[in-house]
Structure formats: structure tokens, C-alpha cells
């Protein structure tokens, strides 16, 4: 009799949940985000062999199905679901669908969302050290950054930083080499930089400010409109693949390269730390492996597509120009002062010191690294 009652109650609760789920909107998401399909999943550690299913809500800083990083969020969600044998289901929400593009950090920190997919240079207002885990002017390449995170002290320092905000961090992608930016007017000298009103986030934007530019940070989905309206007269975003997708060529006249402000941009997954700690080791390993796998696929995908994107942009009449040397020299002169502003805490200093110690090791290897081989290929 008791068993029959239990089965009946279980069916009623399952039915009510399924109907409630259909009615979820933005308001009750904020109140009740991260509800598992079966309540028991919230009461014990996750086990991929159990019959329960856990739903995780991922909020992103990207437009829906945006090429590259947006699709990377979708791939990651599918990977986690497949590797967990469908015991973990990840619901992906694009920028603004549930929270604003720059609201994803707070949503995950507070537990109103489980995961965010974004870039860490947006969180300098939370802690100035965060941009070290996205892009540093004259900093690491994608491969070097991967090595620092996976084999060096990068991940442990990132975890220490995130623990202050109840967040566990993962590396889930990289743009590869980026373009310096899209400009309505020619950029021939330092004087031209001082006249700019440019969308450029993080350390790179602050570095441009030392040369007189007005740097602002707006979400990627608002850049094209801001360029078209004249609210800004230049913008940096990412690599050729994503810049082509956003259509910046339609409202600008010049594209400059390469980018010293953010030579590459690492993409991150932030997970609510309480949620992460509720999983057992097997589930944690599944999530870690899915993140590492997506990190490699995103970089490979961009490398495969970027040449085609450049040729397409050229066919559309884009005028590519190499950045004048005097701008690069001035930026290199000013970079240390900018970086000092990002190390206002003992942890920030520790992160900066370790980042550049690792970069120094790589620099000492310059006679043997891939750059010399690439020079051979030009012969």
C-alpha cells in the first residue's frame, strides 16, 4: 500500500513539474532557476548512473546562435548531455533572453542561473584581475594560455579568484588571432588614435585611453547599431569569422590588423560553486572533459574558417591595413602602467606575477618555438 502511494505521488509531482516548466518565463526564472527534473537530484550528489536528471540553465553574453562563440555554447551543452548519458541537461539562453549580456556573472554568482558562457574581461568591475583570464595586451597566444591554465598555476589561481564570488571557472574556447578593429576613418598616427571613440573592453580599452582615445564597453550585439548611428566611430570585436557575421564592413571603411590589445580572447564557463560542489567526482570529470573538448574544437573551428572569412571580406570591398608601428611602440611603452591598475589586491598581484612568469618562460624559448618555423615557410 505504501509503495503504491509513493508511485502515485511521484506521478503527480512529475506531472505538475512538466506543466509548470512549460509556463516558465523571465520572472520565475530569476526566482526558481536551476530546478532539477526530479527533486531528489537536489538532495544528494549527482550520479550519472542514477535514474534522475539534473537540468542546468546556462546564460550567455552572445546573440542567439551567434557563429563561433554562440554556437560553442550550444555544442558544450550538447557535449555535457551526451557524456552524462543524458543525466545532465543544459538549457542555453542567449543574451537578454533571461538576463542582460553583462548580467550573467551576477546571475550565476547568486544562484539564479547555474552557468554562464562569456569572456572574463567583462568582470573587471567585480575584481580587476579577471581580464587576465580573457585577454592581455602583448600577452599569451591561445596555445600558451591553454598551457598556463592546464599545466601551470592558471586554473588554481582562477579558482581562488572565483571562490570569492561563489563561481567555479572553466576554459571553453578561444578566438585565435583577432583583428585590431573596424574604423570609419584612416588610422595613420597617434594623433588619429586620440580622436577615437571606440568600443574596446578590458585592458585593451584602457591601453587605448593612455593614447587619448575614448574607450567604451558595449555588448557585441549592439556594436553594429552604434557604429551605424555614429555613437562610436570604431570598434574591436574578435576574429574575421565573427566580424564578418556581425557585418561591420557595412558601416566602416577600414579594418586594421593585427591586434596587440587582445591578441587572442579566451572564452569561459562560470558555474555556481554550490552547484559544482553538489556533484560527485564522476559528474565533475564529465563537465571538465566537455569543457576541454569544446575549448579545442572552438579554436580549431576558427582556424579552419578564418582564411575563408578574410577572402569573403576582401570580396566585399574591405580595405585591410596593417597597424602603423608608432601606435604599437607607444602602446608597448604604456602597457605596464595599465597593468598596474589591474593588480590592486594581493591576489591580483599574484595572478599578474604568475602570468608573466609563465610568459617569460615562453619568451625565453623564442629561438625554438613555432614562429621561426613559420618564418621558414615564407622563404
mmCIF file of C-alpha atoms in Angstrom:
data_model
loop_
_atom_site.group_PDB
_atom_site.id
_atom_site.type_symbol
_atom_site.label_atom_id
_atom_site.label_comp_id
_atom_site.label_asym_id
_atom_site.label_seq_id
_atom_site.Cartn_x
_atom_site.Cartn_y
_atom_site.Cartn_z
ATOM 1 C CA UNK A 1 0.000 0.000 0.000
ATOM 2 C CA UNK A 2 2.776 2.470 0.902
ATOM 3 C CA UNK A 3 4.633 1.652 -2.289
ATOM 4 C CA UNK A 4 1.500 2.322 -4.360
ATOM 5 C CA UNK A 5 1.037 5.637 -2.605
ATOM 6 C CA UNK A 6 4.616 6.576 -3.339
ATOM 7 C CA UNK A 7 4.229 5.777 -7.044
ATOM 8 C CA UNK A 8 1.017 7.801 -7.201
ATOM 9 C CA UNK A 9 2.631 10.826 -5.506
ATOM 10 C CA UNK A 10 5.663 10.540 -7.773
ATOM 11 C CA UNK A 11 3.469 10.612 -10.882
ATOM 12 C CA UNK A 12 1.522 13.610 -9.615
ATOM 13 C CA UNK A 13 4.703 15.544 -8.840
ATOM 14 C CA UNK A 14 6.195 14.689 -12.249
ATOM 15 C CA UNK A 15 3.004 15.831 -13.995
ATOM 16 C CA UNK A 16 2.902 19.109 -12.044
ATOM 17 C CA UNK A 17 6.550 19.787 -12.771
ATOM 18 C CA UNK A 18 6.214 19.199 -16.503
ATOM 19 C CA UNK A 19 3.251 21.574 -16.708
ATOM 20 C CA UNK A 20 4.968 24.158 -14.536
ATOM 21 C CA UNK A 21 8.052 24.036 -16.765
ATOM 22 C CA UNK A 22 6.017 24.987 -19.806
ATOM 23 C CA UNK A 23 4.958 28.196 -18.073
ATOM 24 C CA UNK A 24 8.414 29.370 -17.045
ATOM 25 C CA UNK A 25 9.086 32.989 -18.033
ATOM 26 C CA UNK A 26 11.750 35.522 -17.252
ATOM 27 C CA UNK A 27 10.305 36.402 -13.840
ATOM 28 C CA UNK A 28 10.003 32.922 -12.435
ATOM 29 C CA UNK A 29 13.376 32.011 -13.949
ATOM 30 C CA UNK A 30 15.021 34.535 -11.669
ATOM 31 C CA UNK A 31 13.065 33.156 -8.715
ATOM 32 C CA UNK A 32 13.328 29.448 -9.462
ATOM 33 C CA UNK A 33 16.279 28.884 -11.781
ATOM 34 C CA UNK A 34 18.120 25.567 -11.682
ATOM 35 C CA UNK A 35 15.130 23.328 -10.768
ATOM 36 C CA UNK A 36 16.021 19.653 -11.377
ATOM 37 C CA UNK A 37 13.616 17.371 -13.187
ATOM 38 C CA UNK A 38 13.417 15.240 -10.040
ATOM 39 C CA UNK A 39 13.630 16.911 -6.669
ATOM 40 C CA UNK A 40 15.813 14.121 -5.306
ATOM 41 C CA UNK A 41 18.663 15.307 -7.515
ATOM 42 C CA UNK A 42 18.947 18.453 -5.438
ATOM 43 C CA UNK A 43 19.167 16.470 -2.191
ATOM 44 C CA UNK A 44 22.149 14.275 -2.965
ATOM 45 C CA UNK A 45 25.311 14.220 -5.040
ATOM 46 C CA UNK A 46 24.844 13.694 -8.736
ATOM 47 C CA UNK A 47 25.439 10.182 -10.070
ATOM 48 C CA UNK A 48 25.479 9.566 -13.812
ATOM 49 C CA UNK A 49 24.281 6.034 -13.258
ATOM 50 C CA UNK A 50 21.206 7.113 -11.303
ATOM 51 C CA UNK A 51 17.799 7.468 -12.886
ATOM 52 C CA UNK A 52 17.490 11.163 -12.030
ATOM 53 C CA UNK A 53 18.056 14.031 -14.438
ATOM 54 C CA UNK A 54 19.521 17.395 -13.448
ATOM 55 C CA UNK A 55 18.730 20.478 -15.505
ATOM 56 C CA UNK A 56 21.212 23.344 -15.613
ATOM 57 C CA UNK A 57 20.430 26.787 -17.012
ATOM 58 C CA UNK A 58 23.240 28.451 -18.976
ATOM 59 C CA UNK A 59 23.000 32.195 -19.658
ATOM 60 C CA UNK A 60 25.307 33.694 -22.285
ATOM 61 C CA UNK A 61 26.627 37.083 -23.355
ATOM 62 C CA UNK A 62 26.065 36.275 -27.040
ATOM 63 C CA UNK A 63 23.203 36.733 -29.514
ATOM 64 C CA UNK A 64 21.194 33.599 -30.285
ATOM 65 C CA UNK A 65 23.086 31.053 -32.414
ATOM 66 C CA UNK A 66 25.904 33.528 -32.977
ATOM 67 C CA UNK A 67 28.677 31.951 -35.132
ATOM 68 C CA UNK A 68 31.690 30.704 -33.244
ATOM 69 C CA UNK A 69 31.268 31.528 -29.587
ATOM 70 C CA UNK A 70 27.458 31.362 -29.563
ATOM 71 C CA UNK A 71 27.396 28.001 -31.287
ATOM 72 C CA UNK A 72 30.207 26.935 -28.960
ATOM 73 C CA UNK A 73 27.839 27.369 -26.023
ATOM 74 C CA UNK A 74 25.319 25.100 -27.758
ATOM 75 C CA UNK A 75 27.986 22.485 -28.528
ATOM 76 C CA UNK A 76 29.172 22.499 -24.937
ATOM 77 C CA UNK A 77 25.652 21.966 -23.635
ATOM 78 C CA UNK A 78 25.189 19.041 -26.017
ATOM 79 C CA UNK A 79 28.554 17.549 -25.019
ATOM 80 C CA UNK A 80 27.684 17.581 -21.341
ATOM 81 C CA UNK A 81 24.342 15.956 -22.065
ATOM 82 C CA UNK A 82 25.855 13.249 -24.291
ATOM 83 C CA UNK A 83 28.782 12.443 -21.993
ATOM 84 C CA UNK A 84 26.471 12.163 -18.993
ATOM 85 C CA UNK A 85 24.213 9.782 -20.907
ATOM 86 C CA UNK A 86 21.520 12.486 -20.759
ATOM 87 C CA UNK A 87 21.630 12.655 -16.952
ATOM 88 C CA UNK A 88 22.624 16.334 -17.144
ATOM 89 C CA UNK A 89 20.573 18.582 -19.410
ATOM 90 C CA UNK A 90 21.823 22.114 -20.110
ATOM 91 C CA UNK A 91 19.345 24.748 -21.287
ATOM 92 C CA UNK A 92 21.091 27.555 -23.213
ATOM 93 C CA UNK A 93 19.721 31.105 -23.132
ATOM 94 C CA UNK A 94 21.077 33.838 -25.397
ATOM 95 C CA UNK A 95 21.928 37.381 -24.309
ATOM 96 C CA UNK A 96 18.889 39.224 -22.999
ATOM 97 C CA UNK A 97 16.612 36.193 -23.099
ATOM 98 C CA UNK A 98 16.693 35.751 -19.332
ATOM 99 C CA UNK A 99 19.352 38.201 -18.151
ATOM 100 C CA UNK A 100 21.272 41.015 -19.915
ATOM 101 C CA UNK A 101 24.577 40.140 -21.636
ATOM 102 C CA UNK A 102 26.614 41.629 -18.804
ATOM 103 C CA UNK A 103 24.290 40.280 -16.105
ATOM 104 C CA UNK A 104 25.324 36.659 -16.450
ATOM 105 C CA UNK A 105 28.085 36.818 -13.826
ATOM 106 C CA UNK A 106 25.757 38.039 -11.081
ATOM 107 C CA UNK A 107 23.078 35.528 -12.092
ATOM 108 C CA UNK A 108 25.473 32.615 -11.611
ATOM 109 C CA UNK A 109 27.132 34.046 -8.515
ATOM 110 C CA UNK A 110 23.760 34.389 -6.796
ATOM 111 C CA UNK A 111 22.486 31.016 -7.994
ATOM 112 C CA UNK A 112 19.623 32.322 -10.141
ATOM 113 C CA UNK A 113 21.415 30.635 -13.052
ATOM 114 C CA UNK A 114 23.768 27.678 -12.967
ATOM 115 C CA UNK A 115 26.247 28.504 -15.747
ATOM 116 C CA UNK A 116 27.416 31.451 -17.799
ATOM 117 C CA UNK A 117 29.212 31.426 -21.147
ATOM 118 C CA UNK A 118 31.151 34.659 -21.640
ATOM 119 C CA UNK A 119 34.605 36.306 -21.523
ATOM 120 C CA UNK A 120 36.306 37.304 -18.286
ATOM 121 C CA UNK A 121 37.372 40.808 -19.331
ATOM 122 C CA UNK A 122 33.776 41.894 -18.735
ATOM 123 C CA UNK A 123 34.155 41.353 -14.961
ATOM 124 C CA UNK A 124 36.887 43.851 -14.159
ATOM 125 C CA UNK A 125 34.326 45.711 -12.065
ATOM 126 C CA UNK A 126 33.998 42.623 -9.849
ATOM 127 C CA UNK A 127 37.730 42.149 -9.456
ATOM 128 C CA UNK A 128 40.326 43.862 -11.591
ATOM 129 C CA UNK A 129 42.287 40.628 -12.010
ATOM 130 C CA UNK A 130 39.558 38.945 -14.070
ATOM 131 C CA UNK A 131 40.773 40.191 -17.509
ATOM 132 C CA UNK A 132 43.994 38.211 -17.053
ATOM 133 C CA UNK A 133 41.818 35.174 -17.836
ATOM 134 C CA UNK A 134 40.486 36.575 -21.124
ATOM 135 C CA UNK A 135 42.952 38.804 -22.955
ATOM 136 C CA UNK A 136 46.102 40.709 -22.022
ATOM 137 C CA UNK A 137 47.736 43.270 -24.349
ATOM 138 C CA UNK A 138 51.010 41.850 -25.705
ATOM 139 C CA UNK A 139 50.133 38.712 -23.750
ATOM 140 C CA UNK A 140 49.863 34.988 -24.365
ATOM 141 C CA UNK A 141 48.799 33.189 -27.509
ATOM 142 C CA UNK A 142 45.926 30.710 -27.335
ATOM 143 C CA UNK A 143 48.314 27.760 -27.006
ATOM 144 C CA UNK A 144 50.348 29.471 -24.279
ATOM 145 C CA UNK A 145 47.221 30.369 -22.329
ATOM 146 C CA UNK A 146 45.977 26.780 -22.542
ATOM 147 C CA UNK A 147 49.300 25.599 -21.177
ATOM 148 C CA UNK A 148 49.195 28.086 -18.285
ATOM 149 C CA UNK A 149 45.662 27.005 -17.356
ATOM 150 C CA UNK A 150 46.076 23.245 -17.748
ATOM 151 C CA UNK A 151 49.717 22.697 -16.796
ATOM 152 C CA UNK A 152 50.722 25.821 -14.905
ATOM 153 C CA UNK A 153 49.123 27.661 -11.992
ATOM 154 C CA UNK A 154 46.438 29.366 -14.073
ATOM 155 C CA UNK A 155 43.483 27.181 -13.098
ATOM 156 C CA UNK A 156 44.227 27.202 -9.358
ATOM 157 C CA UNK A 157 44.570 30.998 -9.378
ATOM 158 C CA UNK A 158 41.344 31.303 -11.368
ATOM 159 C CA UNK A 159 39.580 29.061 -8.866
ATOM 160 C CA UNK A 160 40.898 31.150 -5.979
ATOM 161 C CA UNK A 161 39.559 34.281 -7.645
ATOM 162 C CA UNK A 162 36.190 32.724 -8.442
ATOM 163 C CA UNK A 163 35.694 31.364 -4.923
ATOM 164 C CA UNK A 164 35.231 34.948 -3.739
ATOM 165 C CA UNK A 165 32.112 35.114 -5.918
ATOM 166 C CA UNK A 166 30.805 31.565 -5.461
ATOM 167 C CA UNK A 167 31.877 30.641 -9.008
ATOM 168 C CA UNK A 168 33.927 27.777 -10.466
ATOM 169 C CA UNK A 169 35.626 28.682 -13.750
ATOM 170 C CA UNK A 170 36.433 26.637 -16.860
ATOM 171 C CA UNK A 171 38.189 27.364 -20.146
ATOM 172 C CA UNK A 172 35.795 26.536 -23.009
ATOM 173 C CA UNK A 173 37.149 28.212 -26.121
ATOM 174 C CA UNK A 174 39.455 30.662 -27.813
ATOM 175 C CA UNK A 175 39.056 33.012 -30.754
ATOM 176 C CA UNK A 176 42.606 32.614 -32.001
ATOM 177 C CA UNK A 177 44.204 35.705 -33.515
ATOM 178 C CA UNK A 178 41.985 38.785 -33.632
ATOM 179 C CA UNK A 179 41.651 41.912 -35.741
ATOM 180 C CA UNK A 180 42.659 45.289 -34.270
ATOM 181 C CA UNK A 181 39.346 46.846 -35.207
ATOM 182 C CA UNK A 182 36.944 48.444 -37.687
ATOM 183 C CA UNK A 183 37.247 52.156 -38.418
ATOM 184 C CA UNK A 184 35.252 54.762 -40.293
ATOM 185 C CA UNK A 185 38.368 56.893 -40.791
ATOM 186 C CA UNK A 186 42.020 56.158 -41.520
ATOM 187 C CA UNK A 187 44.341 55.395 -38.648
ATOM 188 C CA UNK A 188 47.738 56.736 -39.602
ATOM 189 C CA UNK A 189 49.244 58.138 -36.410
ATOM 190 C CA UNK A 190 48.962 58.549 -32.660
ATOM 191 C CA UNK A 191 47.037 61.760 -33.250
ATOM 192 C CA UNK A 192 44.328 59.737 -35.035
ATOM 193 C CA UNK A 193 44.055 57.437 -32.011
ATOM 194 C CA UNK A 194 43.411 60.423 -29.733
ATOM 195 C CA UNK A 195 40.324 61.324 -31.791
ATOM 196 C CA UNK A 196 38.722 57.889 -31.483
ATOM 197 C CA UNK A 197 35.536 56.935 -29.713
ATOM 198 C CA UNK A 198 35.960 53.179 -29.826
ATOM 199 C CA UNK A 199 34.270 50.101 -28.425
ATOM 200 C CA UNK A 200 37.105 48.212 -26.759
ATOM 201 C CA UNK A 201 36.722 46.332 -23.446
ATOM 202 C CA UNK A 202 39.123 45.378 -20.702
ATOM 203 C CA UNK A 203 42.815 46.126 -20.587
ATOM 204 C CA UNK A 204 42.917 46.905 -24.304
ATOM 205 C CA UNK A 205 40.406 49.704 -23.942
ATOM 206 C CA UNK A 206 42.343 51.163 -21.018
ATOM 207 C CA UNK A 207 45.539 50.979 -23.049
ATOM 208 C CA UNK A 208 43.904 53.000 -25.846
ATOM 209 C CA UNK A 209 42.870 55.589 -23.253
ATOM 210 C CA UNK A 210 46.552 56.232 -22.460
ATOM 211 C CA UNK A 211 46.861 57.400 -26.064
ATOM 212 C CA UNK A 212 43.894 59.743 -25.798
ATOM 213 C CA UNK A 213 41.100 57.556 -27.138
ATOM 214 C CA UNK A 214 37.643 57.396 -25.593
ATOM 215 C CA UNK A 215 37.029 53.727 -24.921
ATOM 216 C CA UNK A 216 33.613 52.304 -24.054
ATOM 217 C CA UNK A 217 32.293 48.810 -23.451
ATOM 218 C CA UNK A 218 29.027 47.701 -25.026
ATOM 219 C CA UNK A 219 27.721 44.177 -25.720
ATOM 220 C CA UNK A 220 28.634 42.614 -29.054
ATOM 221 C CA UNK A 221 25.044 42.676 -30.255
ATOM 222 C CA UNK A 222 24.947 46.485 -30.012
ATOM 223 C CA UNK A 223 28.172 47.285 -31.885
ATOM 224 C CA UNK A 224 26.816 47.454 -35.441
ATOM 225 C CA UNK A 225 23.971 49.779 -34.484
ATOM 226 C CA UNK A 226 26.339 52.018 -32.517
ATOM 227 C CA UNK A 227 28.690 52.269 -35.496
ATOM 228 C CA UNK A 228 25.830 52.996 -37.881
ATOM 229 C CA UNK A 229 24.348 55.704 -35.651
ATOM 230 C CA UNK A 230 27.667 57.437 -35.040
ATOM 231 C CA UNK A 231 27.619 56.717 -31.305
ATOM 232 C CA UNK A 232 31.088 55.268 -31.876
ATOM 233 C CA UNK A 233 33.419 55.656 -34.837
ATOM 234 C CA UNK A 234 35.439 52.462 -34.355
ATOM 235 C CA UNK A 235 35.125 49.079 -32.690
ATOM 236 C CA UNK A 236 37.048 45.939 -31.954
ATOM 237 C CA UNK A 237 35.243 42.656 -31.557
ATOM 238 C CA UNK A 238 37.041 39.456 -32.460
ATOM 239 C CA UNK A 239 38.403 37.375 -35.322
ATOM 240 C CA UNK A 240 37.477 37.547 -39.045
ATOM 241 C CA UNK A 241 34.781 34.856 -38.742
ATOM 242 C CA UNK A 242 32.711 36.661 -36.123
ATOM 243 C CA UNK A 243 33.405 40.141 -37.501
ATOM 244 C CA UNK A 244 32.082 39.009 -40.878
ATOM 245 C CA UNK A 245 28.967 37.604 -39.225
ATOM 246 C CA UNK A 246 28.272 40.908 -37.482
ATOM 247 C CA UNK A 247 28.556 42.856 -40.741
ATOM 248 C CA UNK A 248 30.855 45.630 -39.537
ATOM 249 C CA UNK A 249 32.096 46.058 -43.109
ATOM 250 C CA UNK A 250 28.713 47.584 -43.991
ATOM 251 C CA UNK A 251 29.259 50.708 -41.896
ATOM 252 C CA UNK A 252 33.056 51.175 -41.786
ATOM 253 C CA UNK A 253 35.749 51.860 -44.355
ATOM 254 C CA UNK A 254 38.890 50.272 -42.925
ATOM 255 C CA UNK A 255 39.939 47.216 -40.947
ATOM 256 C CA UNK A 256 43.318 47.279 -39.172
ATOM 257 C CA UNK A 257 45.402 44.303 -38.052
ATOM 258 C CA UNK A 258 46.983 42.620 -36.092
ATOM 259 C CA UNK A 259 45.651 43.221 -32.588
ATOM 260 C CA UNK A 260 48.054 43.873 -29.723
ATOM 261 C CA UNK A 261 45.201 44.853 -27.347
ATOM 262 C CA UNK A 262 43.819 41.353 -27.186
ATOM 263 C CA UNK A 263 45.980 39.111 -29.361
ATOM 264 C CA UNK A 264 43.584 36.277 -28.570
ATOM 265 C CA UNK A 265 40.452 36.015 -26.430
ATOM 266 C CA UNK A 266 39.747 33.067 -24.150
ATOM 267 C CA UNK A 267 36.097 32.116 -23.652
ATOM 268 C CA UNK A 268 34.982 30.907 -20.242
ATOM 269 C CA UNK A 269 32.285 28.959 -18.478
ATOM 270 C CA UNK A 270 31.370 30.055 -14.990
ATOM 271 C CA UNK A 271 29.453 27.599 -12.785
ATOM 272 C CA UNK A 272 27.741 28.321 -9.497
ATOM 273 C CA UNK A 273 30.153 26.895 -6.932
ATOM 274 C CA UNK A 274 27.427 25.424 -4.738
ATOM 275 C CA UNK A 275 26.023 23.607 -7.754
ATOM 276 C CA UNK A 276 29.500 22.362 -8.709
ATOM 277 C CA UNK A 277 30.113 21.070 -5.187
ATOM 278 C CA UNK A 278 26.798 19.188 -5.248
ATOM 279 C CA UNK A 279 28.111 16.872 -7.997
ATOM 280 C CA UNK A 280 30.139 13.748 -7.395
ATOM 281 C CA UNK A 281 33.609 13.231 -8.891
ATOM 282 C CA UNK A 282 32.311 11.350 -11.919
ATOM 283 C CA UNK A 283 29.938 14.149 -12.900
ATOM 284 C CA UNK A 284 32.666 16.735 -12.296
ATOM 285 C CA UNK A 285 35.003 14.811 -14.596
ATOM 286 C CA UNK A 286 32.337 14.752 -17.309
ATOM 287 C CA UNK A 287 31.927 18.542 -17.125
ATOM 288 C CA UNK A 288 35.691 19.153 -17.082
ATOM 289 C CA UNK A 289 36.242 16.879 -20.075
ATOM 290 C CA UNK A 290 33.388 18.508 -22.013
ATOM 291 C CA UNK A 291 34.914 21.944 -21.389
ATOM 292 C CA UNK A 292 38.384 20.879 -22.514
ATOM 293 C CA UNK A 293 36.988 19.243 -25.622
ATOM 294 C CA UNK A 294 34.976 22.325 -26.575
ATOM 295 C CA UNK A 295 37.979 24.555 -25.952
ATOM 296 C CA UNK A 296 39.940 22.632 -28.578
ATOM 297 C CA UNK A 297 37.069 22.450 -31.058
ATOM 298 C CA UNK A 298 36.316 26.173 -30.959
ATOM 299 C CA UNK A 299 39.926 27.130 -31.645
ATOM 300 C CA UNK A 300 40.188 24.539 -34.431
ATOM 301 C CA UNK A 301 36.907 25.708 -35.943
ATOM 302 C CA UNK A 302 38.047 29.318 -36.056
ATOM 303 C CA UNK A 303 41.415 28.403 -37.548
ATOM 304 C CA UNK A 304 39.671 26.433 -40.282
ATOM 305 C CA UNK A 305 37.227 29.231 -41.152
ATOM 306 C CA UNK A 306 39.226 32.417 -40.718
ATOM 307 C CA UNK A 307 41.006 32.283 -44.087
ATOM 308 C CA UNK A 308 37.697 31.897 -45.915
ATOM 309 C CA UNK A 309 36.279 34.782 -43.886
ATOM 310 C CA UNK A 310 39.162 37.085 -44.858
ATOM 311 C CA UNK A 311 38.715 36.270 -48.539
ATOM 312 C CA UNK A 312 34.991 36.910 -48.248
ATOM 313 C CA UNK A 313 35.585 40.271 -46.608
ATOM 314 C CA UNK A 314 38.034 41.221 -49.349
ATOM 315 C CA UNK A 315 35.451 40.295 -51.972
ATOM 316 C CA UNK A 316 33.047 42.669 -50.211
ATOM 317 C CA UNK A 317 35.496 45.525 -50.659
ATOM 318 C CA UNK A 318 37.013 45.663 -47.173
ATOM 319 C CA UNK A 319 40.304 47.574 -47.114
ATOM 320 C CA UNK A 320 42.695 45.816 -44.741
ATOM 321 C CA UNK A 321 45.613 47.809 -43.411
ATOM 322 C CA UNK A 322 48.479 46.905 -41.124
ATOM 323 C CA UNK A 323 48.640 48.918 -37.928
ATOM 324 C CA UNK A 324 51.228 51.754 -38.008
ATOM 325 C CA UNK A 325 54.345 50.955 -35.968
ATOM 326 C CA UNK A 326 54.338 54.183 -33.931
ATOM 327 C CA UNK A 327 50.987 53.222 -32.393
ATOM 328 C CA UNK A 328 52.338 49.820 -31.393
ATOM 329 C CA UNK A 329 55.524 51.343 -29.936
ATOM 330 C CA UNK A 330 53.544 53.836 -27.844
ATOM 331 C CA UNK A 331 51.205 51.124 -26.605
ATOM 332 C CA UNK A 332 54.139 48.901 -25.583
ATOM 333 C CA UNK A 333 55.580 51.852 -23.674
ATOM 334 C CA UNK A 334 52.330 52.371 -21.751
ATOM 335 C CA UNK A 335 51.306 48.790 -21.032
ATOM 336 C CA UNK A 336 52.995 48.367 -17.639
ATOM 337 C CA UNK A 337 51.179 51.373 -16.220
ATOM 338 C CA UNK A 338 47.865 49.942 -17.391
ATOM 339 C CA UNK A 339 48.592 46.537 -15.899
ATOM 340 C CA UNK A 340 49.412 48.156 -12.547
ATOM 341 C CA UNK A 341 45.774 49.259 -12.353
ATOM 342 C CA UNK A 342 44.660 45.622 -12.580
ATOM 343 C CA UNK A 343 46.643 44.453 -9.560
ATOM 344 C CA UNK A 344 45.068 46.383 -6.689
ATOM 345 C CA UNK A 345 44.843 43.317 -4.419
ATOM 346 C CA UNK A 346 47.330 40.733 -3.195
ATOM 347 C CA UNK A 347 45.573 38.083 -5.282
ATOM 348 C CA UNK A 348 45.679 40.330 -8.338
ATOM 349 C CA UNK A 349 49.432 40.771 -7.896
ATOM 350 C CA UNK A 350 49.858 37.012 -7.519
ATOM 351 C CA UNK A 351 47.908 36.371 -10.733
ATOM 352 C CA UNK A 352 49.839 39.004 -12.682
ATOM 353 C CA UNK A 353 53.225 37.767 -11.439
ATOM 354 C CA UNK A 354 52.429 34.164 -12.304
ATOM 355 C CA UNK A 355 51.002 35.101 -15.717
ATOM 356 C CA UNK A 356 54.125 36.991 -16.720
ATOM 357 C CA UNK A 357 56.498 34.490 -15.157
ATOM 358 C CA UNK A 358 54.952 31.870 -17.418
ATOM 359 C CA UNK A 359 55.025 34.235 -20.406
ATOM 360 C CA UNK A 360 58.686 34.964 -19.640
ATOM 361 C CA UNK A 361 59.476 31.257 -19.824
ATOM 362 C CA UNK A 362 57.791 31.104 -23.212
ATOM 363 C CA UNK A 363 59.663 34.190 -24.401
ATOM 364 C CA UNK A 364 62.977 32.621 -23.425
ATOM 365 C CA UNK A 365 62.067 29.733 -25.738
ATOM 366 C CA UNK A 366 61.525 32.060 -28.723
ATOM 367 C CA UNK A 367 64.517 30.739 -30.694
ATOM 368 C CA UNK A 368 62.950 27.279 -30.748
ATOM 369 C CA UNK A 369 59.227 27.963 -30.944
ATOM 370 C CA UNK A 370 56.881 27.757 -33.923
ATOM 371 C CA UNK A 371 57.481 31.365 -35.035
ATOM 372 C CA UNK A 372 60.873 30.517 -36.556
ATOM 373 C CA UNK A 373 59.384 27.627 -38.475
ATOM 374 C CA UNK A 374 56.644 29.943 -39.783
ATOM 375 C CA UNK A 375 59.397 32.281 -40.993
ATOM 376 C CA UNK A 376 60.897 29.319 -42.877
ATOM 377 C CA UNK A 377 57.570 28.791 -44.628
ATOM 378 C CA UNK A 378 57.801 32.310 -46.056
ATOM 379 C CA UNK A 379 61.089 31.549 -47.811
#
